[in-house]
Coordinates of C-alpha atoms and ligand atoms in Angstrom, one line a residue:
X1 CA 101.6 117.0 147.4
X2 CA 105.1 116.1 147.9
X3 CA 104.3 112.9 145.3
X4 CA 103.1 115.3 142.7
X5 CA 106.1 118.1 143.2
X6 CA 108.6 114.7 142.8
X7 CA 106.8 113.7 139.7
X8 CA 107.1 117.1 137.8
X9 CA 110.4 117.5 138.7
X10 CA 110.6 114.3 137.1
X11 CA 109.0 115.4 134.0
X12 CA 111.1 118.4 133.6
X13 CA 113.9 116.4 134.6
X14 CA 113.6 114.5 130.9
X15 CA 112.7 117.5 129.0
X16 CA 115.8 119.1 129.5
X17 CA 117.6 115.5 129.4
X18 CA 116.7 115.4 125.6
X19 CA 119.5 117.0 123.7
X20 CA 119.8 118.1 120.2
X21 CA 121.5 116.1 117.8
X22 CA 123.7 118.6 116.0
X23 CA 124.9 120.3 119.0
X24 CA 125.9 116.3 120.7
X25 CA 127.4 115.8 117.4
X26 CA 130.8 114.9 118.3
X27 CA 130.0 112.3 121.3
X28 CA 127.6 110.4 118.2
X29 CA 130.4 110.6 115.9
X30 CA 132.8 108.9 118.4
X31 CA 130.2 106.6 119.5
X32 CA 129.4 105.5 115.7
X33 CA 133.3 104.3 115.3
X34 CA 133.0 100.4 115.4
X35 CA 130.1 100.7 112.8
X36 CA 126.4 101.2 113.1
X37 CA 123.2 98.8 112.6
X38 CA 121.2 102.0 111.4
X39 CA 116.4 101.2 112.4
X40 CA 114.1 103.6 111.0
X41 CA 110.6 104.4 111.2
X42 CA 109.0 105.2 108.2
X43 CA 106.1 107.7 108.7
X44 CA 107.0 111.0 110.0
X45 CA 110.6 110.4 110.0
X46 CA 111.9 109.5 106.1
X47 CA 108.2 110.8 105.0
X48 CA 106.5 114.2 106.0
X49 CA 103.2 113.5 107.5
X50 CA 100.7 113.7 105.8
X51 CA 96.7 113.3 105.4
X52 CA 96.6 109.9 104.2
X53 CA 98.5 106.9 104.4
X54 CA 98.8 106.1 100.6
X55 CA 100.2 109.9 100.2
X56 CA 103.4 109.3 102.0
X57 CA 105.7 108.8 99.8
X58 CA 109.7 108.4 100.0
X59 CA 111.5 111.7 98.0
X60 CA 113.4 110.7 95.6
X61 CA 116.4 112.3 97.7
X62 CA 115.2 110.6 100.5
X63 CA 115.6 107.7 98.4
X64 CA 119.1 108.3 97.0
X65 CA 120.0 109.1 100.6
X66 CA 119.1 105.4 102.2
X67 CA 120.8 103.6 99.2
X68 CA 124.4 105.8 99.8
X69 CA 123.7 104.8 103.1
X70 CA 123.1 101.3 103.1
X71 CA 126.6 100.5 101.0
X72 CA 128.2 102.0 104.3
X73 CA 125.7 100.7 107.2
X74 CA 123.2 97.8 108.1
X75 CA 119.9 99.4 107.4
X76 CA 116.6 98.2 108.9
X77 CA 112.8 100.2 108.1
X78 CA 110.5 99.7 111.0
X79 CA 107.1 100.4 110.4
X80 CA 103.3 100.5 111.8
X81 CA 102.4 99.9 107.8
X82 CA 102.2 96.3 106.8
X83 CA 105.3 94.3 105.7
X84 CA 104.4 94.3 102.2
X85 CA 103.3 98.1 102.0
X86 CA 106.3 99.8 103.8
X87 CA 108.6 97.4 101.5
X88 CA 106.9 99.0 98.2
X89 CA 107.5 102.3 99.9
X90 CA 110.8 102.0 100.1
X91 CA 111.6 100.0 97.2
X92 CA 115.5 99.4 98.4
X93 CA 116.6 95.9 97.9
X94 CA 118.7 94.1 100.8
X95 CA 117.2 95.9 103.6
X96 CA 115.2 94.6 106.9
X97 CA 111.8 95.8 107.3
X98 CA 109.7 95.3 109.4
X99 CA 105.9 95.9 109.5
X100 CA 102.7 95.7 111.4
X101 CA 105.3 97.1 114.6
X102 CA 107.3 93.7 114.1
X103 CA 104.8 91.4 113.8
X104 CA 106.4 90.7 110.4
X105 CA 110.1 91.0 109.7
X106 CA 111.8 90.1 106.1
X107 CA 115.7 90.8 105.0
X108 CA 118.9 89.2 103.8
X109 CA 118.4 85.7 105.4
X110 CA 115.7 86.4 107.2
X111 CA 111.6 86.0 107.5
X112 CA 109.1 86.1 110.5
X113 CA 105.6 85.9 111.1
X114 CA 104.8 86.2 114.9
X115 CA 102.5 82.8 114.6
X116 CA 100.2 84.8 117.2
X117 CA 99.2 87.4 114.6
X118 CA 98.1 85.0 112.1
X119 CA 96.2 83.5 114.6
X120 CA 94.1 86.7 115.4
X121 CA 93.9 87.1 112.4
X122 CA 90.0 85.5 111.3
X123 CA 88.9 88.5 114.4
X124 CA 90.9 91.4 113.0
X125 CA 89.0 90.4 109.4
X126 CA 85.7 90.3 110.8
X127 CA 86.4 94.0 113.3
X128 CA 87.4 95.3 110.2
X129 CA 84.6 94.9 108.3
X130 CA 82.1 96.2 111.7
X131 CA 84.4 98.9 112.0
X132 CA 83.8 99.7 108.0
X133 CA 80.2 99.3 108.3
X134 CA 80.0 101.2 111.5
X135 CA 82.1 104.1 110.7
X136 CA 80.8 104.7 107.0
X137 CA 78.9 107.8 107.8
X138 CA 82.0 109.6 109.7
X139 CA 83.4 111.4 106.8
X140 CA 87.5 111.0 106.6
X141 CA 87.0 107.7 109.2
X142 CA 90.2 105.1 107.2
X143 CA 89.5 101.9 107.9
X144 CA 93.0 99.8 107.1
X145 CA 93.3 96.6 107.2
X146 CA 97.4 95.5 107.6
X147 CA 97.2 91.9 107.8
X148 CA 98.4 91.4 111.6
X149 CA 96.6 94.7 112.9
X150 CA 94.1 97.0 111.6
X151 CA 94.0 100.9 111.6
X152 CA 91.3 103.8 112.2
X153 CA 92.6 107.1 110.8
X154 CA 90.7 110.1 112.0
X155 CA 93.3 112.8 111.2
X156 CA 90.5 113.5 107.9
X157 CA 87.9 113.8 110.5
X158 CA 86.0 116.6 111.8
X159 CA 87.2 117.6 115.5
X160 CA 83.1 117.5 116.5
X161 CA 83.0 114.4 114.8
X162 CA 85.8 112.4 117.1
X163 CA 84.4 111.4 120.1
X164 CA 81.4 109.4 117.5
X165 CA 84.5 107.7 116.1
X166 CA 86.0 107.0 120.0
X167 CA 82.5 105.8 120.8
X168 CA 81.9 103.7 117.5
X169 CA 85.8 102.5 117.8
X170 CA 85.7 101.6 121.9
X171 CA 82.2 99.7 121.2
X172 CA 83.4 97.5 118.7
X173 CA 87.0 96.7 120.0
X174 CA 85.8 96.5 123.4
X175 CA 84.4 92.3 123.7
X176 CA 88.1 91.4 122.1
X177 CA 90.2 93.9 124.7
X178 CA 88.1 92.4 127.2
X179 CA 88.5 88.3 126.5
X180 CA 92.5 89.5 126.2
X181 CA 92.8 88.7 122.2
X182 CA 93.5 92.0 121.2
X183 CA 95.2 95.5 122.1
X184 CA 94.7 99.0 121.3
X185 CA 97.7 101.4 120.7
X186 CA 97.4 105.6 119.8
X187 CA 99.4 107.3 117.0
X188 CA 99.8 110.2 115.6
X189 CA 96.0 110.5 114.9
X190 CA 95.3 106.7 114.5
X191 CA 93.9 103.8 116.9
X192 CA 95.7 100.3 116.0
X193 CA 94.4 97.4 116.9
X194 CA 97.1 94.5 117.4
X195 CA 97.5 91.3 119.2
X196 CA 97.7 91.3 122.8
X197 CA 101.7 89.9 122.9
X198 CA 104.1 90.8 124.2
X199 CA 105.8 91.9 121.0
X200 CA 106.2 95.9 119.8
X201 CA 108.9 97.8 118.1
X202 CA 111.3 97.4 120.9
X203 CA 111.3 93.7 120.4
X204 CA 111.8 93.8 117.4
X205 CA 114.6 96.1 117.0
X206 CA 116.4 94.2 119.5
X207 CA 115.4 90.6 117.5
X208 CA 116.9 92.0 114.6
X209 CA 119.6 93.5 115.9
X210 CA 120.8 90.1 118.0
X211 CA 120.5 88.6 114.5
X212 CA 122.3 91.2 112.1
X213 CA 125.3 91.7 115.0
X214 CA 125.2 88.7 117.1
X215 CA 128.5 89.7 118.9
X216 CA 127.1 93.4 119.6
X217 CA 129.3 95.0 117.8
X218 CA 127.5 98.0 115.9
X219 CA 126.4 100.3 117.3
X220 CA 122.5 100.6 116.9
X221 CA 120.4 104.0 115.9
X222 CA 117.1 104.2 115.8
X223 CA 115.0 107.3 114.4
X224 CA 111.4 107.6 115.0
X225 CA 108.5 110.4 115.3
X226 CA 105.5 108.3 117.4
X227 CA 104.5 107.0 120.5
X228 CA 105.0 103.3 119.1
X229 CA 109.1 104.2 118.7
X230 CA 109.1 104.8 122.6
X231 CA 109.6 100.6 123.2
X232 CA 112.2 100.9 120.4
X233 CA 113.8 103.9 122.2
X234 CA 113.5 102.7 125.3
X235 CA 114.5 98.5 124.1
X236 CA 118.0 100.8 122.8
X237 CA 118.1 103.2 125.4
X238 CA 121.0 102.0 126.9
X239 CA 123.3 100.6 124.1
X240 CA 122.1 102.5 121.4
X241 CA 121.6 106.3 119.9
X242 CA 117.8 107.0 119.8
X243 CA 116.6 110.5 118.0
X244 CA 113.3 111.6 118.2
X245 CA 111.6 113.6 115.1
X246 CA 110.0 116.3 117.0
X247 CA 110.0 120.1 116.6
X248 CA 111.3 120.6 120.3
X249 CA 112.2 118.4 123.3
X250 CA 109.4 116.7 124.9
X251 CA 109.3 113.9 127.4
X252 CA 110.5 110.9 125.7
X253 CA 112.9 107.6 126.1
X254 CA 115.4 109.3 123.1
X255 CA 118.0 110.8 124.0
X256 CA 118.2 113.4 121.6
X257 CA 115.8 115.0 119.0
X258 CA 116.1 116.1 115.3
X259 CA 113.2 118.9 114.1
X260 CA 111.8 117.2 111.0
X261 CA 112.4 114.9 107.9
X262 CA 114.9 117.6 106.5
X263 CA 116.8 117.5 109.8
X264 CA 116.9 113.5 109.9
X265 CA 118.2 114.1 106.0
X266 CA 120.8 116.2 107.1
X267 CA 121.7 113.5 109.8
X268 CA 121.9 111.0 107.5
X269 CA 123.8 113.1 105.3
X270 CA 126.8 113.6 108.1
X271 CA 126.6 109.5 108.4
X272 CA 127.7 109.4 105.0
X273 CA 130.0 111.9 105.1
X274 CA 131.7 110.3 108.1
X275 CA 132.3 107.3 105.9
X276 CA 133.4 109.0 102.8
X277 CA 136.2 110.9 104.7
X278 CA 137.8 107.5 106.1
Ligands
MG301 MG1 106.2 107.4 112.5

């Protein structure tokens, strides 16, 4: 009993330790002085979400936004998407991105392929194509395939329909969780299936930030909307200013939250300004 009352004072605890942006707005001003190394997410947080992965596309203010941005800052695109697809997405030359959660990172003078994702990768080809056969009669089931890790969508599916996809899904990833080759990880309505390293968003964020600013001296943001942006929240939680695109507080490694896309625009926006006004 006394556990249990500890732990949900716990929880409440980090609800109401998550502040919002705008009102902390002087402390990130002051804290963005020496420069920032700016690492975004791309679905949910420059995109709205939406019903399937091909429809998210970047707003042409969003757009106009990232490129006033990156004459000013070091930016860096972080995504779940594959290397290759967030990079059309975006479509800004002399960024980082990274896709497939870091498995792949590219940018000025830099490339990486984890070597243990191209080694999975003959099983991920083959699950894919069980998991397309198998799941063929669930209407809305997206099979992806990203090169390094493979995607189910089900937010097309019907809600009685699920637990056939969690059954179908578990059945077929189960022999490769089991002999340690691969890992499962939940988004926002999607199963992803990656390799079982030690490698996520966190890592990544802080491997491209020891190789962008080597002596530390930016000041790294990351902006993200998903459970996968927790290890980049929680890799920066200490050195860095993490923002969480949700429409309230909720329990979370960010320190502070923004409501949606328009607020994360409006953010950027005030980045921009702050330079303009040197
Ligand atoms: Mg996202």
């Amino acid at each position: 009993m006394v556990i249990g009352f500890y732990l949900r004072v716990c929880e409440i605890h980090l609800v109401i330790r998550m502040e919002y942006l705008f009102d902390r707005w002087g402390e990130v001003e002051r804290a963005l002085a020496p420069g920032a190394l700016l690492l975004l997410d791309y679905d949910g947080t420059l995109t709205p979400i939406v019903e399937r992965p091909e429809l998210a596309i970047l707003s042409p203010d969003m757009k106009e936004l990232l490129k006033s941005m990156s004459r000013h800052y070091t930016l860096g695109v972080i995504s779940g998407r594959s290397l290759a697809d967030v990079k059309g997405l975006v479509g800004i030359e002399g960024l980082y991105y990274a896709g497939n959660h870091g498995f792949e990172i590219s940018g000025p003078r830099v490339e990486l392929v984890k070597p243990e994702a191209e080694r999975v990768r003959p099983i991920l080809v083959k699950l894919c194509e069980e998991l397309r056969e198998k799941l063929n009669n669930i209407k809305g089931a997206i099979v992806e395939d990203k090169g390094s890790t493979v995607s189910v969508h089900y937010r097309l599916v019907a809600e009685e329909e699920f637990e056939h996809l969690k059954n179908i899904f578990e059945e077929a990833v189960g022999p490769h969780i089991d002999s340690g080759v691969v890992k499962v990880t939940h988004g926002k309505k999607v199963f992803e299936v990656r390799p079982n390293v030690e490698w996520d968003k966190g890592k990544a964020v802080l491997w491209i930030s020891g190789i962008v600013d080597s002596k530390g001296e930016l000041k790294p943001i990351y902006v993200g909307d998903d459970r996968t942006d927790e290890d980049a929240f929680l890799a920066l939680k200490e050195k860095g200013i993490t923002i969480l695109v949700s429409e309230g507080p909720i329990e979370s490694n960010a320190k502070y939250f923004v409501k949606n896309v328009d607020e994360v625009k409006t953010f950027f926006e005030g980045l921009i300004n702050l330079q303009t006004q040197k």
